[in-house]
Short mmCIF file of C-alpha atoms and ligand atoms in Angstrom, two decimals:
data_model
loop_
_atom_site.label_atom_id
_atom_site.label_comp_id
_atom_site.label_asym_id
_atom_site.label_seq_id
_atom_site.Cartn_x
_atom_site.Cartn_y
_atom_site.Cartn_z
CA MET A 59 -7.59 32.13 -9.45
CA ILE A 60 -4.90 29.59 -10.01
CA ARG A 61 -5.61 26.05 -9.18
CA LYS A 62 -2.72 23.79 -8.83
CA PRO A 63 -3.56 20.16 -9.50
CA ARG A 64 -2.88 18.15 -6.41
CA LEU A 65 -3.46 14.23 -6.04
CA PHE A 66 -4.88 12.99 -2.75
CA THR A 67 -5.81 9.76 -4.06
CA PRO A 68 -4.41 6.54 -2.28
CA GLY A 69 -2.39 5.74 -5.63
CA PRO A 70 -1.44 7.22 -7.85
CA THR A 71 0.12 9.74 -5.57
CA PRO A 72 2.16 12.79 -6.17
CA LEU A 73 5.66 12.33 -7.90
CA LEU A 74 9.01 13.17 -6.00
CA PRO A 75 10.38 16.03 -8.19
CA GLU A 76 13.81 14.55 -8.60
CA ALA A 77 12.29 11.32 -9.74
CA GLN A 78 10.05 13.02 -12.24
CA ALA A 79 13.01 14.84 -13.49
CA ALA A 80 14.85 11.43 -14.01
CA LEU A 81 11.95 9.98 -15.61
CA ALA A 82 12.22 12.48 -18.44
CA ALA A 83 15.95 11.41 -19.04
CA PRO A 84 16.95 9.97 -22.48
CA ALA A 85 16.25 6.31 -22.94
CA LEU A 86 18.78 3.89 -21.64
CA HIS A 87 18.99 0.18 -23.51
CA HIS A 88 18.14 -2.27 -20.78
CA ARG A 89 21.22 -4.57 -21.86
CA THR A 90 23.87 -1.98 -20.89
CA ALA A 91 26.54 -1.41 -18.08
CA ALA A 92 24.89 1.92 -17.23
CA PHE A 93 21.32 0.14 -16.86
CA ARG A 94 22.71 -2.90 -15.09
CA GLY A 95 23.99 -0.39 -12.47
CA VAL A 96 20.33 0.79 -12.16
CA LEU A 97 19.08 -2.60 -11.83
CA ASP A 98 21.49 -3.43 -9.06
CA ARG A 99 20.76 -0.28 -7.15
CA VAL A 100 17.00 -0.72 -7.46
CA ARG A 101 17.23 -4.35 -6.09
CA ASP A 102 19.46 -3.28 -3.14
CA THR A 103 17.44 -0.46 -2.09
CA LEU A 104 14.01 -2.32 -2.58
CA LYS A 105 15.07 -4.66 0.27
CA TYR A 106 15.79 -1.39 2.39
CA PHE A 107 12.34 0.04 1.51
CA PHE A 108 10.66 -3.30 2.44
CA GLY A 109 12.96 -3.66 5.48
CA THR A 110 13.89 -7.36 4.63
CA THR A 111 16.81 -9.64 3.77
CA ASN A 112 14.47 -11.39 1.56
CA GLU A 113 14.78 -10.89 -2.25
CA VAL A 114 12.52 -8.39 -3.69
CA VAL A 115 11.52 -9.11 -7.28
CA PHE A 116 9.76 -6.62 -9.50
CA PHE A 117 7.79 -6.74 -12.55
CA THR A 118 6.43 -4.27 -15.14
CA SER A 119 2.78 -4.04 -14.18
CA SER A 120 0.54 -2.40 -11.74
CA GLY A 121 0.25 -3.82 -8.21
CA THR A 122 -2.42 -6.47 -9.26
CA GLY A 123 0.28 -8.07 -11.52
CA ALA A 124 2.38 -8.86 -8.40
CA MET A 125 -0.71 -10.20 -6.64
CA GLU A 126 -1.27 -12.46 -9.52
CA ALA A 127 2.31 -13.70 -9.34
CA ALA A 128 1.84 -14.57 -5.61
CA ILE A 129 -0.76 -16.86 -6.53
CA ALA A 130 0.70 -18.31 -9.71
CA ASN A 131 4.07 -19.15 -8.26
CA PHE A 132 3.21 -20.69 -4.88
CA PHE A 133 0.28 -22.82 -5.55
CA SER A 134 -1.10 -25.71 -7.23
CA PRO A 135 -4.54 -26.42 -8.77
CA GLY A 136 -7.02 -27.18 -6.11
CA ASP A 137 -5.07 -25.95 -3.16
CA ARG A 138 -7.06 -24.65 -0.23
CA VAL A 139 -6.22 -21.13 0.82
CA LEU A 140 -7.73 -18.71 3.35
CA VAL A 141 -8.57 -15.07 2.46
CA GLY A 142 -9.04 -12.39 4.99
CA THR A 143 -11.37 -9.91 3.29
CA ALA A 144 -12.84 -6.71 4.26
CA GLY A 145 -13.01 -4.56 1.19
CA LYS A 146 -12.39 -4.20 -2.60
CA PHE A 147 -8.69 -5.35 -2.33
CA GLY A 148 -9.60 -8.37 -0.37
CA GLU A 149 -12.26 -9.11 -2.84
CA ARG A 150 -9.55 -9.06 -5.54
CA TRP A 151 -7.40 -11.92 -3.70
CA VAL A 152 -10.96 -13.94 -3.76
CA GLU A 153 -11.40 -13.39 -7.63
CA LEU A 154 -7.77 -14.00 -8.42
CA ALA A 155 -7.64 -17.32 -6.19
CA ASN A 156 -10.85 -18.27 -7.92
CA ALA A 157 -9.38 -17.38 -11.32
CA TYR A 158 -6.74 -19.72 -10.93
CA GLY A 159 -8.88 -22.77 -9.62
CA LEU A 160 -7.88 -22.63 -5.96
CA GLN A 161 -10.35 -23.81 -3.35
CA VAL A 162 -11.02 -20.43 -1.43
CA GLU A 163 -12.12 -20.22 2.16
CA LYS A 164 -12.97 -16.72 3.55
CA VAL A 165 -12.86 -14.84 6.73
CA GLU A 166 -14.85 -11.56 6.09
CA SER A 167 -15.36 -8.49 8.11
CA PRO A 168 -17.82 -5.63 6.92
CA TYR A 169 -16.49 -2.46 5.09
CA GLY A 170 -15.04 -0.31 7.50
CA LYS A 171 -14.13 -2.96 10.07
CA ALA A 172 -10.67 -4.83 10.43
CA LEU A 173 -10.22 -8.50 10.03
CA SER A 174 -10.68 -10.27 13.39
CA ALA A 175 -7.45 -12.05 14.32
CA ASP A 176 -9.65 -14.61 16.58
CA LYS A 177 -11.86 -15.36 13.76
CA ILE A 178 -9.02 -16.07 11.71
CA LYS A 179 -7.54 -18.50 14.38
CA GLU A 180 -10.96 -20.28 14.70
CA THR A 181 -11.07 -20.88 11.00
CA LEU A 182 -7.38 -22.01 10.63
CA GLN A 183 -8.07 -24.61 13.46
CA GLN A 184 -11.40 -25.88 11.90
CA LEU A 185 -9.80 -26.16 8.39
CA GLY A 186 -7.60 -29.01 7.57
CA ASP A 187 -4.80 -28.58 4.94
CA LEU A 188 -4.26 -25.12 4.19
CA ARG A 189 -1.63 -23.81 1.86
CA GLY A 190 -1.68 -20.11 2.23
CA VAL A 191 -3.38 -17.17 4.19
CA PHE A 192 -4.07 -13.77 2.10
CA PHE A 193 -4.88 -10.58 3.27
CA GLN A 194 -4.20 -6.66 3.17
CA ALA A 195 -1.88 -4.88 5.47
CA THR A 196 -4.01 -1.87 4.81
CA GLU A 197 -7.37 -2.01 2.78
CA SER A 198 -7.12 1.06 0.46
CA SER A 199 -11.04 0.95 -0.24
CA THR A 200 -12.13 1.44 3.44
CA GLY A 201 -8.97 3.01 5.06
CA VAL A 202 -8.69 0.17 7.51
CA ARG A 203 -5.38 -1.16 8.77
CA HIS A 204 -5.47 -4.95 9.54
CA ASP A 205 -3.18 -6.53 12.42
CA THR A 206 -0.64 -8.16 10.01
CA GLU A 207 1.65 -9.25 12.89
CA SER A 208 -1.14 -10.96 14.55
CA ILE A 209 -2.51 -12.72 11.52
CA ALA A 210 0.87 -13.75 10.61
CA ARG A 211 1.89 -15.37 13.91
CA ILE A 212 -1.34 -17.06 14.21
CA THR A 213 -1.10 -18.73 11.11
CA ARG A 214 2.55 -19.72 11.66
CA GLN A 215 1.61 -21.32 14.91
CA ILE A 216 -1.40 -23.20 13.47
CA ARG A 217 -0.26 -24.09 9.92
CA PRO A 218 3.40 -23.80 9.96
CA ASP A 219 3.48 -24.69 6.26
CA ALA A 220 0.99 -22.30 5.05
CA LEU A 221 2.48 -19.21 3.20
CA VAL A 222 1.43 -15.81 4.55
CA VAL A 223 0.84 -13.62 1.72
CA VAL A 224 0.35 -9.82 2.41
CA ASP A 225 -0.88 -7.14 -0.12
CA ALA A 226 1.28 -4.33 1.37
CA ILE A 227 0.84 -2.02 -1.52
CA THR A 228 -0.40 0.74 0.56
CA GLY A 229 1.00 -0.71 3.82
CA LEU A 230 4.76 -0.21 2.94
CA GLY A 231 6.04 3.26 3.65
CA THR A 232 3.03 3.82 5.97
CA SER A 233 3.19 1.12 8.62
CA GLU A 234 5.94 -0.83 10.44
CA LEU A 235 5.95 -4.27 8.93
CA ASP A 236 8.70 -6.48 10.23
CA ILE A 237 8.73 -8.86 7.31
CA ASP A 238 11.64 -11.29 8.50
CA GLU A 239 10.59 -11.26 12.29
CA TRP A 240 6.77 -11.99 11.48
CA GLU A 241 7.86 -14.32 8.86
CA LEU A 242 5.76 -12.74 6.07
CA ASP A 243 6.52 -15.10 3.12
CA VAL A 244 5.19 -12.89 0.28
CA VAL A 245 4.86 -9.21 0.51
CA ILE A 246 3.67 -7.15 -2.36
CA GLY A 247 4.20 -3.57 -3.20
CA GLY A 248 3.33 -1.23 -6.18
CA SER A 249 5.18 1.85 -7.45
CA GLN A 250 2.43 4.56 -7.52
CA LYS A 251 1.82 4.55 -3.65
CA ALA A 252 4.45 5.40 -0.97
CA LEU A 253 7.34 5.06 -3.43
CA MET A 254 6.43 8.60 -5.33
CA VAL A 255 6.79 7.39 -8.84
CA PRO A 256 4.01 6.60 -11.56
CA PRO A 257 2.05 3.34 -11.83
CA GLY A 258 3.69 0.62 -13.80
CA LEU A 259 5.99 -1.28 -11.50
CA SER A 260 5.21 -4.05 -8.83
CA PHE A 261 7.30 -5.77 -6.16
CA VAL A 262 7.27 -9.03 -4.49
CA SER A 263 9.34 -9.88 -1.61
CA VAL A 264 9.80 -13.80 -1.36
CA SER A 265 10.94 -15.80 1.80
CA ASP A 266 12.81 -18.95 1.84
CA ARG A 267 10.05 -20.86 2.67
CA ALA A 268 8.05 -19.52 -0.23
CA TRP A 269 11.01 -20.16 -2.94
CA GLN A 270 11.09 -23.71 -1.72
CA ARG A 271 7.29 -23.82 -2.45
CA ALA A 272 7.70 -22.20 -5.72
CA LYS A 273 9.70 -25.33 -6.91
CA THR A 274 6.66 -27.56 -6.65
CA ALA A 275 3.77 -25.19 -7.23
CA LYS A 276 2.06 -26.40 -10.46
CA LEU A 277 -0.10 -23.32 -11.66
CA PRO A 278 0.66 -22.10 -14.88
CA ARG A 279 2.61 -18.91 -15.24
CA TYR A 280 4.68 -17.36 -17.92
CA TYR A 281 5.23 -13.68 -17.61
CA PHE A 282 4.74 -13.35 -14.05
CA ASP A 283 7.36 -16.22 -13.29
CA LEU A 284 9.36 -15.16 -10.12
CA GLN A 285 12.08 -18.02 -10.52
CA LYS A 286 12.80 -16.84 -13.89
CA GLU A 287 13.33 -13.26 -12.82
CA ARG A 288 15.29 -14.36 -9.92
CA GLU A 289 17.70 -16.22 -12.27
CA ALA A 290 17.84 -13.11 -14.53
CA ALA A 291 18.66 -10.92 -11.49
CA ARG A 292 21.50 -13.01 -10.53
CA LYS A 293 23.02 -12.18 -14.08
CA HIS A 294 22.20 -8.30 -13.42
CA ASP A 295 19.25 -8.46 -15.77
CA THR A 296 15.65 -9.19 -16.33
CA ALA A 297 13.69 -11.83 -18.14
CA PHE A 298 11.80 -9.45 -20.52
CA THR A 299 12.36 -5.54 -21.35
CA PRO A 300 11.58 -3.51 -18.01
CA ALA A 301 10.10 -0.27 -17.76
CA THR A 302 13.45 1.39 -18.05
CA SER A 303 12.30 5.21 -17.51
CA LEU A 304 10.45 3.92 -14.45
CA LEU A 305 13.27 2.08 -12.88
CA VAL A 306 15.52 5.10 -13.44
CA GLY A 307 13.02 7.22 -11.49
CA LEU A 308 12.42 4.47 -9.00
CA VAL A 309 16.27 4.52 -8.14
CA VAL A 310 15.99 8.22 -7.28
CA ALA A 311 13.02 8.09 -5.11
CA LEU A 312 14.59 4.97 -3.40
CA ASP A 313 17.75 7.03 -2.71
CA ARG A 314 15.63 9.80 -1.52
CA ILE A 315 14.05 7.40 0.99
CA HIS A 316 17.16 5.82 2.08
CA GLN A 317 18.47 9.21 2.82
CA LEU A 318 15.34 10.17 4.88
CA GLY A 319 15.29 7.00 6.37
CA ARG A 320 12.31 4.32 6.12
CA ALA A 321 10.94 4.93 9.68
CA ASN A 322 10.80 8.71 8.86
CA LEU A 323 8.94 8.05 5.66
CA ILE A 324 6.38 6.12 7.94
CA ARG A 325 6.35 8.66 10.47
CA ASN A 326 5.56 11.47 8.00
CA ALA A 327 2.36 9.44 6.99
CA GLN A 328 1.56 8.88 10.64
CA VAL A 329 1.51 12.43 11.54
CA LEU A 330 -0.34 13.69 8.69
CA ALA A 331 -2.83 11.15 9.08
CA ASP A 332 -3.17 11.61 12.79
CA CYS A 333 -3.53 15.49 12.14
CA THR A 334 -6.28 14.75 9.43
CA ARG A 335 -8.21 12.60 11.65
CA HIS A 336 -8.33 15.28 14.32
CA ALA A 337 -9.42 17.73 11.72
CA VAL A 338 -12.16 15.86 10.38
CA GLN A 339 -13.45 15.15 13.81
CA ALA A 340 -13.37 18.54 14.54
CA LEU A 341 -15.75 19.23 11.82
CA ASP A 342 -18.18 16.71 13.12
CA LEU A 343 -17.42 14.23 10.37
CA LYS A 344 -17.09 10.58 10.89
CA LEU A 345 -14.18 8.25 10.26
CA PHE A 346 -15.13 5.37 8.18
CA ALA A 347 -12.44 2.71 9.28
CA GLU A 348 -12.88 1.29 12.98
CA VAL A 349 -9.06 0.90 12.90
CA PRO A 350 -7.77 3.76 10.73
CA ALA A 351 -4.65 2.93 8.54
CA ASP A 352 -2.07 5.80 8.22
CA ALA A 353 -1.84 5.33 4.38
CA LEU A 354 -5.14 7.04 3.91
CA THR A 355 -8.07 8.53 5.68
CA ALA A 356 -11.56 7.56 4.78
CA VAL A 357 -14.23 9.95 5.79
CA CYS A 358 -17.90 9.46 5.80
CA ALA A 359 -19.93 11.96 4.02
CA PRO A 360 -22.25 14.06 6.23
CA SER A 361 -25.82 13.03 6.15
CA GLY A 362 -27.79 14.64 2.98
CA ILE A 363 -24.46 15.14 1.25
CA SER A 364 -23.06 12.79 -1.41
CA SER A 365 -19.32 12.20 -1.51
CA ASN A 366 -19.70 12.46 -5.39
CA ASP A 367 -20.40 16.23 -4.73
CA ILE A 368 -17.55 16.63 -2.42
CA GLU A 369 -15.03 14.83 -4.51
CA LYS A 370 -16.36 16.97 -7.73
CA GLN A 371 -16.15 20.47 -5.81
CA MET A 372 -12.72 19.87 -4.28
CA ASN A 373 -11.47 19.29 -7.83
CA GLU A 374 -13.41 21.98 -9.66
CA GLN A 375 -12.83 24.70 -6.95
CA PHE A 376 -9.29 23.88 -5.58
CA GLY A 377 -7.70 21.27 -8.08
CA ALA A 378 -7.58 18.72 -5.20
CA VAL A 379 -8.37 15.20 -6.28
CA VAL A 380 -9.79 13.11 -3.42
CA ALA A 381 -11.00 9.59 -3.98
CA ASN A 382 -14.58 8.61 -3.81
CA GLY A 383 -15.70 5.62 -2.14
CA GLN A 384 -15.56 2.21 -4.31
CA GLY A 385 -18.51 0.05 -5.17
CA SER A 386 -21.25 0.28 -2.84
CA MET A 387 -19.32 2.89 -0.75
CA LYS A 388 -19.46 5.37 -3.52
CA GLY A 389 -21.18 8.48 -2.77
CA LYS A 390 -21.02 7.63 1.04
CA ILE A 391 -17.14 8.03 1.77
CA PHE A 392 -14.16 10.13 0.39
CA ARG A 393 -10.65 9.00 0.98
CA ILE A 394 -7.55 11.18 1.70
CA ALA A 395 -4.31 9.93 1.21
CA HIS A 396 -1.14 10.32 3.30
CA LEU A 397 1.29 8.37 1.66
CA GLY A 398 4.60 9.21 -0.10
CA TYR A 399 5.26 12.85 -1.12
CA TYR A 400 3.06 14.95 1.08
CA ASP A 401 3.68 17.35 3.76
CA PHE A 402 2.14 19.46 6.48
CA THR A 403 1.05 22.26 3.96
CA ASP A 404 -0.60 19.83 1.60
CA MET A 405 -2.50 18.32 4.44
CA VAL A 406 -3.53 21.49 6.27
CA GLY A 407 -4.41 23.26 2.85
CA LEU A 408 -6.65 20.14 1.92
CA ILE A 409 -8.52 20.67 5.11
CA ALA A 410 -9.04 24.46 4.74
CA ALA A 411 -10.26 23.55 1.14
CA LEU A 412 -12.59 20.92 2.62
CA GLU A 413 -14.16 23.18 4.95
CA LEU A 414 -15.08 25.50 2.12
CA VAL A 415 -16.41 22.84 0.05
CA LEU A 416 -18.58 21.42 2.64
CA THR A 417 -19.89 25.00 3.51
CA SER A 418 -20.87 25.39 -0.05
CA LEU A 419 -22.72 22.07 -0.06
CA GLY A 420 -24.82 23.31 2.72
CA TYR A 421 -23.12 21.59 5.70
CA SER A 422 -22.75 23.87 8.81
CA CYS A 423 -19.32 23.86 9.77
CA ASN A 424 -17.26 26.12 11.73
CA LEU A 425 -14.78 27.52 9.33
CA GLY A 426 -11.09 26.94 10.63
CA ALA A 427 -12.07 24.34 13.11
CA GLY A 428 -10.45 21.64 11.34
CA VAL A 429 -7.43 23.52 10.35
CA ARG A 430 -7.04 24.46 14.09
CA ALA A 431 -7.42 20.87 15.25
CA ALA A 432 -4.58 19.81 12.71
CA GLN A 433 -2.45 22.44 13.77
CA ASN A 434 -2.77 21.77 17.54
CA ARG A 435 -2.25 18.10 16.88
CA PHE A 436 0.83 18.80 14.85
CA ILE A 437 2.24 20.68 17.74
CA GLU A 438 1.74 17.81 19.95
CA LEU A 439 3.30 15.36 17.54
CA VAL A 440 6.20 17.34 16.19
CA ALA A 441 7.75 19.08 19.21
CA SER A 442 10.39 20.99 17.13
CA VAL A 443 7.76 23.32 16.12
CA ARG A 444 7.42 24.60 19.76
CA GLU A 445 11.01 25.00 20.32
CA PRO A 446 12.68 26.90 17.56
CA ALA A 447 15.17 28.26 20.02
CA SER A 448 16.82 24.94 20.51
CA ARG A 449 17.87 24.66 16.82
C1 PLP B 1986 -3.39 0.23 -5.34
C2 PLP B 1986 -3.76 -1.11 -4.59
C3 PLP B 1986 -3.76 -2.39 -5.42
C4 PLP B 1986 -3.03 -2.35 -6.73
O1 PLP B 1986 -4.04 -2.03 -7.70
P1 PLP B 1986 -3.18 -1.66 -9.15
O2 PLP B 1986 -4.32 -0.51 -9.75
O3 PLP B 1986 -3.17 -2.79 -9.80
O4 PLP B 1986 -1.90 -1.05 -8.85
C5 PLP B 1986 -3.78 -3.52 -4.61
N1 PLP B 1986 -3.89 -3.50 -3.26
C6 PLP B 1986 -4.12 -2.21 -2.67
C7 PLP B 1986 -4.32 -2.50 -1.10
C8 PLP B 1986 -3.99 -1.15 -3.19
O5 PLP B 1986 -4.09 -0.07 -2.35
#
């Protein structure tokens, strides 16, 4: 049997074919007129993708590089910050802030649960001076969506000077984030998620408040220096050699997103996520996330079956790469991505494969029940399927 390799991991995600073709083009030198055109276009369309009038800076690094930049550029040694954490990526904020010598306060929720805006409010009221609040828009390790708007508004109300720093690496392109209206000071993205290009580029949107802070922030920085990149951007340039091929691919992907419309990209993930949730529940599987994100669906492995085996069999039998749980969740959950270049056929094919794999692992499931639930939900959500005559 032919098996097509397909990524269903919440990063890296499948490449947009036009972007993939652009990645293979002959190299451009970065200090040429042709490449400056690419840079200008990337910078404009990134603002559209983020949905902000704030400047969006990029770095050649995976997403974590931009997270590091968000600490190194806006804070000084010993600054007190609050991290909302409920998974592996929240823990990354804690580790990064500790590595830079910040005084870290935490508001935690257990894996699978969302951050409590009330708990964050209480903590903000109790703590004195606080320079920043960090959290994820969506926690990719657990599939949970946090309430970015509430957390941001509460922070602004109680601590007007604190910077709101959001890791939206899987939140962008999968959920509505109103960066300007909610006053999100620093928002982070990465190329290998909803942007449909390979890993290697990270993005940071920076508010005026945050640029002001950067002027007095004393933590050391060199490569990940946002002000240096901003100055270079004004000259249609970059501070260092950028990942030219990735940027050439990214322009194509961003143009495609612009054509499609940001809202439609988000809706695509929402519909596929919604259908997937209906499908797995119809198979009597439990969702791991209390408040599920649309970027990905985290599913609990049925009792007696390890998600290690589900992951392995999905790949071996069908070429479908789903993500296992991370850390203590390994073996217990598996994760299915919806962000970026996915369509109905990908989703429903995955569910059909999952039904067969679960059956082969001894789980008694009603073949077709998941597929049928996904189909029915799709009809409810996407009315045009029912009304071909109106075309
Ligand atoms: C993918 C991801 C990151 C970044 O990880 P990198 O491997 O450095 O690209 C950070 N936060 C979240 C929520 C992610 O999904």
